[in-house]
Amino acid sequence: FARPRHSRHNARMAKAEVSQSFIDTAGDRADSNLDLLVEMTRDFASSLDIEKTLARALDRVIEYLDAAGGALFLLENEGKSLRCCAAVGATDIAGIVMNADDGIVGRCVRNNSGEIVRNVADDPDFYGGVDAETGFTTRSILCAPMRVQDQRIGAIELVNKRGGDGLFADADLQFLQALSSAAALAILNARMAEALVEQERVRRELELAAEIQRSLLPSPRAETFPVHGVNVPAREVSGDFYDFFTLD
């Protein structure tokens, strides 16, 4: 039998309301993501202690994405190892060092690709050493690499989604990748600033050494003086000295 016209109309209206509600929710989530990213990027740009700022950002993103924990890994030892420089959550693994190729985080850095692993038991690359050491049980992983152009820096890894169905979603990965890009740029800028400070320190020390060396050389005498000498360093400081003494 034919469905009454008003029933079909009500069904279409209900479907439209659900669709609009979904669009509104997605829009609100996107706006919230953007606001948080802008705020954390501003923190990166103004921070004088990048490691503390990264730890604070990690804490906020874990809370925002409702994960049980997370860690930020940096490449060290000429890219041969990954060190956890910040960790938030049920276990504190800060300071732990692993081979750069180990685990899902190592694969993420190596392939420069974000990953969602919804069941680590099914992933042959899952590194269970941390769980064995801490007693924590990892079920799912969300990981995004930190990289600036061709320069690999590390990765951010979150574990065990707590809300909803307990699984990380594609939207979670997109947000974490955006944060990882901002964090990578902040780390690179901090390293460049540190290198400039070190260069300035070395320059000032060399200037001081040159001044001390000049003070140890005899002062210029009149043109009629029978002895003359000159010291011209190849760069700032040389290893040569000379002096002369008037005999009785």
mmCIF file of C-alpha atoms in Angstrom:
data_model
loop_
_atom_site.group_PDB
_atom_site.id
_atom_site.type_symbol
_atom_site.label_atom_id
_atom_site.label_comp_id
_atom_site.label_asym_id
_atom_site.label_seq_id
_atom_site.Cartn_x
_atom_site.Cartn_y
_atom_site.Cartn_z
ATOM 1 C CA PHE A 1 0.000 0.000 0.000
ATOM 2 C CA ALA A 2 1.111 3.564 -0.558
ATOM 3 C CA ARG A 3 2.811 5.423 2.255
ATOM 4 C CA PRO A 4 0.988 8.635 3.176
ATOM 5 C CA ARG A 5 2.542 11.730 1.651
ATOM 6 C CA HIS A 6 3.057 13.436 4.988
ATOM 7 C CA SER A 7 5.002 10.402 6.297
ATOM 8 C CA ARG A 8 7.474 10.638 3.413
ATOM 9 C CA HIS A 9 7.756 14.373 4.035
ATOM 10 C CA ASN A 10 8.461 13.804 7.741
ATOM 11 C CA ALA A 11 11.077 11.194 6.916
ATOM 12 C CA ARG A 12 12.844 13.585 4.550
ATOM 13 C CA MET A 13 12.734 16.327 7.164
ATOM 14 C CA ALA A 14 14.160 13.993 9.815
ATOM 15 C CA LYS A 15 16.958 12.903 7.464
ATOM 16 C CA ALA A 16 17.753 16.532 6.661
ATOM 17 C CA GLU A 17 17.912 17.372 10.365
ATOM 18 C CA VAL A 18 20.284 14.466 11.032
ATOM 19 C CA SER A 19 22.497 15.495 8.098
ATOM 20 C CA GLN A 20 22.557 19.104 9.246
ATOM 21 C CA SER A 21 23.369 17.982 12.781
ATOM 22 C CA PHE A 22 26.271 15.906 11.459
ATOM 23 C CA ILE A 23 27.555 18.847 9.407
ATOM 24 C CA ASP A 24 27.267 21.178 12.396
ATOM 25 C CA THR A 25 29.123 18.710 14.632
ATOM 26 C CA ALA A 26 31.887 18.224 12.067
ATOM 27 C CA GLY A 27 32.181 21.976 11.630
ATOM 28 C CA ASP A 28 32.402 22.551 15.358
ATOM 29 C CA ARG A 29 35.101 19.875 15.627
ATOM 30 C CA ALA A 30 37.102 21.427 12.784
ATOM 31 C CA ASP A 31 36.859 24.872 14.380
ATOM 32 C CA SER A 32 37.934 23.438 17.723
ATOM 33 C CA ASN A 33 40.878 21.641 16.091
ATOM 34 C CA LEU A 34 41.994 24.834 14.375
ATOM 35 C CA ASP A 35 41.689 26.923 17.533
ATOM 36 C CA LEU A 36 43.781 24.459 19.518
ATOM 37 C CA LEU A 37 46.417 24.200 16.783
ATOM 38 C CA VAL A 38 46.705 27.979 16.513
ATOM 39 C CA GLU A 39 47.054 28.302 20.278
ATOM 40 C CA MET A 40 49.731 25.612 20.553
ATOM 41 C CA THR A 41 51.629 26.954 17.529
ATOM 42 C CA ARG A 42 51.658 30.367 19.209
ATOM 43 C CA ASP A 43 53.078 28.716 22.343
ATOM 44 C CA PHE A 44 55.831 27.095 20.269
ATOM 45 C CA ALA A 45 56.757 30.402 18.678
ATOM 46 C CA SER A 46 57.007 32.299 21.977
ATOM 47 C CA SER A 47 58.557 29.599 24.172
ATOM 48 C CA LEU A 48 62.004 29.902 25.685
ATOM 49 C CA ASP A 49 61.964 26.257 26.828
ATOM 50 C CA ILE A 50 60.832 24.149 23.879
ATOM 51 C CA GLU A 51 60.908 20.804 25.730
ATOM 52 C CA LYS A 52 58.536 22.038 28.438
ATOM 53 C CA THR A 53 56.281 23.540 25.784
ATOM 54 C CA LEU A 54 56.233 20.264 23.846
ATOM 55 C CA ALA A 55 55.365 18.335 26.999
ATOM 56 C CA ARG A 56 52.534 20.766 27.721
ATOM 57 C CA ALA A 57 51.267 20.457 24.134
ATOM 58 C CA LEU A 58 51.421 16.661 24.356
ATOM 59 C CA ASP A 59 49.382 16.738 27.551
ATOM 60 C CA ARG A 60 46.725 18.896 25.911
ATOM 61 C CA VAL A 61 46.449 16.825 22.731
ATOM 62 C CA ILE A 62 46.156 13.601 24.759
ATOM 63 C CA GLU A 63 43.289 15.113 26.704
ATOM 64 C CA TYR A 64 41.722 16.531 23.547
ATOM 65 C CA LEU A 65 41.856 13.235 21.635
ATOM 66 C CA ASP A 66 40.949 11.244 24.776
ATOM 67 C CA ALA A 67 43.961 8.933 24.700
ATOM 68 C CA ALA A 68 45.336 7.003 27.666
ATOM 69 C CA GLY A 69 48.846 8.295 27.103
ATOM 70 C CA GLY A 70 51.398 9.524 24.630
ATOM 71 C CA ALA A 71 55.055 10.207 24.001
ATOM 72 C CA LEU A 72 57.243 12.434 21.869
ATOM 73 C CA PHE A 73 60.341 10.810 20.360
ATOM 74 C CA LEU A 74 63.356 12.611 18.878
ATOM 75 C CA LEU A 75 65.990 11.156 16.589
ATOM 76 C CA GLU A 76 69.494 11.161 18.060
ATOM 77 C CA ASN A 77 72.909 9.629 17.445
ATOM 78 C CA GLU A 78 72.943 10.688 13.780
ATOM 79 C CA GLY A 79 69.490 9.213 13.248
ATOM 80 C CA LYS A 80 70.344 5.794 14.689
ATOM 81 C CA SER A 81 68.214 5.997 17.848
ATOM 82 C CA LEU A 82 64.953 7.440 19.132
ATOM 83 C CA ARG A 83 64.798 9.001 22.581
ATOM 84 C CA CYS A 84 61.546 9.727 24.377
ATOM 85 C CA CYS A 85 61.937 13.340 25.519
ATOM 86 C CA ALA A 86 58.371 13.771 26.828
ATOM 87 C CA ALA A 87 55.725 11.336 28.036
ATOM 88 C CA VAL A 88 52.257 11.849 29.480
ATOM 89 C CA GLY A 89 49.769 9.298 30.769
ATOM 90 C CA ALA A 90 49.679 6.102 32.756
ATOM 91 C CA THR A 91 53.399 5.358 32.365
ATOM 92 C CA ASP A 92 56.371 7.705 32.294
ATOM 93 C CA ILE A 93 58.791 6.459 29.650
ATOM 94 C CA ALA A 94 60.677 9.740 29.270
ATOM 95 C CA GLY A 95 64.356 9.045 28.708
ATOM 96 C CA ILE A 96 63.892 5.607 27.170
ATOM 97 C CA VAL A 97 66.057 5.014 24.087
ATOM 98 C CA MET A 98 65.328 2.589 21.277
ATOM 99 C CA ASN A 99 66.738 1.825 17.845
ATOM 100 C CA ALA A 100 65.412 4.176 15.172
ATOM 101 C CA ASP A 101 63.978 1.223 13.228
ATOM 102 C CA ASP A 102 62.182 -0.401 16.175
ATOM 103 C CA GLY A 103 58.447 -0.456 16.665
ATOM 104 C CA ILE A 104 55.601 1.326 14.983
ATOM 105 C CA VAL A 105 57.064 4.715 15.872
ATOM 106 C CA GLY A 106 60.300 3.771 14.092
ATOM 107 C CA ARG A 107 58.368 2.675 11.020
ATOM 108 C CA CYS A 108 56.394 5.911 11.083
ATOM 109 C CA VAL A 109 59.590 7.993 11.133
ATOM 110 C CA ARG A 110 61.292 5.841 8.509
ATOM 111 C CA ASN A 111 58.353 5.994 6.081
ATOM 112 C CA ASN A 112 57.435 9.603 6.950
ATOM 113 C CA SER A 113 53.814 8.518 7.185
ATOM 114 C CA GLY A 114 51.182 8.817 9.890
ATOM 115 C CA GLU A 115 49.563 5.582 11.017
ATOM 116 C CA ILE A 116 46.528 4.271 12.858
ATOM 117 C CA VAL A 117 47.054 0.808 14.335
ATOM 118 C CA ARG A 118 43.755 -0.297 15.837
ATOM 119 C CA ASN A 119 45.074 -3.589 17.200
ATOM 120 C CA VAL A 120 48.804 -3.769 17.913
ATOM 121 C CA ALA A 121 48.579 -7.547 18.386
ATOM 122 C CA ASP A 122 48.065 -7.854 14.632
ATOM 123 C CA ASP A 123 51.071 -5.674 13.755
ATOM 124 C CA PRO A 124 54.391 -7.543 13.420
ATOM 125 C CA ASP A 125 56.384 -4.324 13.999
ATOM 126 C CA PHE A 126 54.849 -3.622 17.400
ATOM 127 C CA TYR A 127 57.628 -3.325 19.972
ATOM 128 C CA GLY A 128 56.438 -4.857 23.235
ATOM 129 C CA GLY A 129 59.543 -4.076 25.249
ATOM 130 C CA VAL A 130 58.056 -0.932 26.787
ATOM 131 C CA ASP A 131 54.904 -2.791 27.886
ATOM 132 C CA ALA A 132 57.029 -5.561 29.379
ATOM 133 C CA GLU A 133 59.106 -3.020 31.282
ATOM 134 C CA THR A 134 56.232 -0.847 32.537
ATOM 135 C CA GLY A 135 53.360 -3.324 32.881
ATOM 136 C CA PHE A 136 51.166 -1.162 30.655
ATOM 137 C CA THR A 137 49.033 -2.850 27.969
ATOM 138 C CA THR A 138 49.017 -1.127 24.598
ATOM 139 C CA ARG A 139 45.974 -1.935 22.466
ATOM 140 C CA SER A 140 45.922 0.754 19.779
ATOM 141 C CA ILE A 141 48.365 3.386 18.504
ATOM 142 C CA LEU A 142 48.123 6.689 16.683
ATOM 143 C CA CYS A 143 51.450 7.956 15.364
ATOM 144 C CA ALA A 144 52.540 10.952 13.264
ATOM 145 C CA PRO A 145 56.080 11.793 12.122
ATOM 146 C CA MET A 146 57.809 15.093 12.814
ATOM 147 C CA ARG A 147 59.667 16.296 9.748
ATOM 148 C CA VAL A 148 60.630 19.573 8.071
ATOM 149 C CA GLN A 149 61.146 19.075 4.340
ATOM 150 C CA ASP A 150 63.782 16.308 4.087
ATOM 151 C CA GLN A 151 64.927 16.573 7.682
ATOM 152 C CA ARG A 152 63.565 13.854 9.955
ATOM 153 C CA ILE A 153 63.148 14.942 13.566
ATOM 154 C CA GLY A 154 61.060 12.296 15.339
ATOM 155 C CA ALA A 155 57.427 11.382 15.962
ATOM 156 C CA ILE A 156 54.485 11.817 18.325
ATOM 157 C CA GLU A 157 52.715 8.640 19.412
ATOM 158 C CA LEU A 158 49.417 8.270 21.291
ATOM 159 C CA VAL A 159 48.121 5.013 22.758
ATOM 160 C CA ASN A 160 44.718 3.538 23.651
ATOM 161 C CA LYS A 161 41.758 5.684 22.676
ATOM 162 C CA ARG A 162 39.460 5.816 25.705
ATOM 163 C CA GLY A 163 36.149 7.207 24.446
ATOM 164 C CA GLY A 164 33.652 5.971 21.869
ATOM 165 C CA ASP A 165 34.508 2.605 20.354
ATOM 166 C CA GLY A 166 38.043 2.733 21.719
ATOM 167 C CA LEU A 167 39.574 3.247 18.267
ATOM 168 C CA PHE A 168 41.387 6.229 16.811
ATOM 169 C CA ALA A 169 39.745 7.826 13.770
ATOM 170 C CA ASP A 170 41.081 9.411 10.594
ATOM 171 C CA ALA A 171 40.193 12.856 11.973
ATOM 172 C CA ASP A 172 42.411 12.136 14.995
ATOM 173 C CA LEU A 173 45.329 11.335 12.705
ATOM 174 C CA GLN A 174 44.821 14.489 10.631
ATOM 175 C CA PHE A 175 44.867 16.605 13.784
ATOM 176 C CA LEU A 176 47.963 14.864 15.161
ATOM 177 C CA GLN A 177 49.791 15.276 11.843
ATOM 178 C CA ALA A 178 49.086 19.002 11.859
ATOM 179 C CA LEU A 179 50.376 19.254 15.427
ATOM 180 C CA SER A 180 53.462 17.185 14.555
ATOM 181 C CA SER A 181 54.308 19.539 11.692
ATOM 182 C CA ALA A 182 54.066 22.552 13.993
ATOM 183 C CA ALA A 183 56.127 20.790 16.668
ATOM 184 C CA ALA A 184 58.800 19.797 14.133
ATOM 185 C CA LEU A 185 59.177 23.386 12.964
ATOM 186 C CA ALA A 186 59.371 24.611 16.566
ATOM 187 C CA ILE A 187 62.090 22.060 17.393
ATOM 188 C CA LEU A 188 64.080 22.967 14.289
ATOM 189 C CA ASN A 189 63.831 26.682 15.074
ATOM 190 C CA ALA A 190 64.902 26.056 18.672
ATOM 191 C CA ARG A 191 67.919 24.064 17.494
ATOM 192 C CA MET A 192 68.902 26.787 15.036
ATOM 193 C CA ALA A 193 68.578 29.421 17.758
ATOM 194 C CA GLU A 194 70.701 27.302 20.084
ATOM 195 C CA ALA A 195 73.334 26.910 17.367
ATOM 196 C CA LEU A 196 73.395 30.682 16.817
ATOM 197 C CA VAL A 197 73.815 31.285 20.540
ATOM 198 C CA GLU A 198 76.693 28.807 20.615
ATOM 199 C CA GLN A 199 78.317 30.458 17.595
ATOM 200 C CA GLU A 200 78.018 33.843 19.276
ATOM 201 C CA ARG A 201 79.564 32.449 22.465
ATOM 202 C CA VAL A 202 82.515 30.996 20.535
ATOM 203 C CA ARG A 203 82.952 34.261 18.626
ATOM 204 C CA ARG A 204 83.093 36.295 21.830
ATOM 205 C CA GLU A 205 85.543 33.847 23.417
ATOM 206 C CA LEU A 206 87.786 34.088 20.357
ATOM 207 C CA GLU A 207 87.629 37.872 20.508
ATOM 208 C CA LEU A 208 88.645 37.740 24.168
ATOM 209 C CA ALA A 209 91.487 35.322 23.381
ATOM 210 C CA ALA A 210 92.698 37.625 20.588
ATOM 211 C CA GLU A 211 92.608 40.610 22.919
ATOM 212 C CA ILE A 212 94.603 38.705 25.549
ATOM 213 C CA GLN A 213 97.141 37.663 22.914
ATOM 214 C CA ARG A 214 97.561 41.245 21.708
ATOM 215 C CA SER A 215 98.105 42.382 25.288
ATOM 216 C CA LEU A 216 101.002 39.914 25.630
ATOM 217 C CA LEU A 217 102.797 41.243 22.551
ATOM 218 C CA PRO A 218 105.121 44.224 22.927
ATOM 219 C CA SER A 219 103.598 47.577 22.145
ATOM 220 C CA PRO A 220 104.712 49.303 18.933
ATOM 221 C CA ARG A 221 107.786 51.516 19.275
ATOM 222 C CA ALA A 222 108.951 54.547 17.345
ATOM 223 C CA GLU A 223 110.132 54.082 13.800
ATOM 224 C CA THR A 224 113.710 54.766 14.911
ATOM 225 C CA PHE A 225 113.630 51.774 17.297
ATOM 226 C CA PRO A 226 116.043 49.082 16.005
ATOM 227 C CA VAL A 227 113.628 46.129 16.438
ATOM 228 C CA HIS A 228 110.231 45.711 14.854
ATOM 229 C CA GLY A 229 107.840 42.770 14.839
ATOM 230 C CA VAL A 230 104.399 41.908 13.601
ATOM 231 C CA ASN A 231 101.871 39.177 14.398
ATOM 232 C CA VAL A 232 99.019 38.585 11.952
ATOM 233 C CA PRO A 233 96.757 35.620 12.871
ATOM 234 C CA ALA A 234 95.342 33.606 9.973
ATOM 235 C CA ARG A 235 92.002 33.966 11.714
ATOM 236 C CA GLU A 236 91.169 35.389 15.137
ATOM 237 C CA VAL A 237 93.969 33.900 17.235
ATOM 238 C CA SER A 238 97.416 32.509 16.431
ATOM 239 C CA GLY A 239 99.816 30.438 18.461
ATOM 240 C CA ASP A 240 102.839 32.656 17.929
ATOM 241 C CA PHE A 241 104.354 35.223 20.271
ATOM 242 C CA TYR A 242 107.412 37.431 20.183
ATOM 243 C CA ASP A 243 109.059 39.896 22.524
ATOM 244 C CA PHE A 244 112.300 41.830 22.790
ATOM 245 C CA PHE A 245 114.277 43.185 25.735
ATOM 246 C CA THR A 246 116.677 46.103 26.087
ATOM 247 C CA LEU A 247 120.115 44.942 27.260
ATOM 248 C CA ASP A 248 122.161 46.905 29.756
#
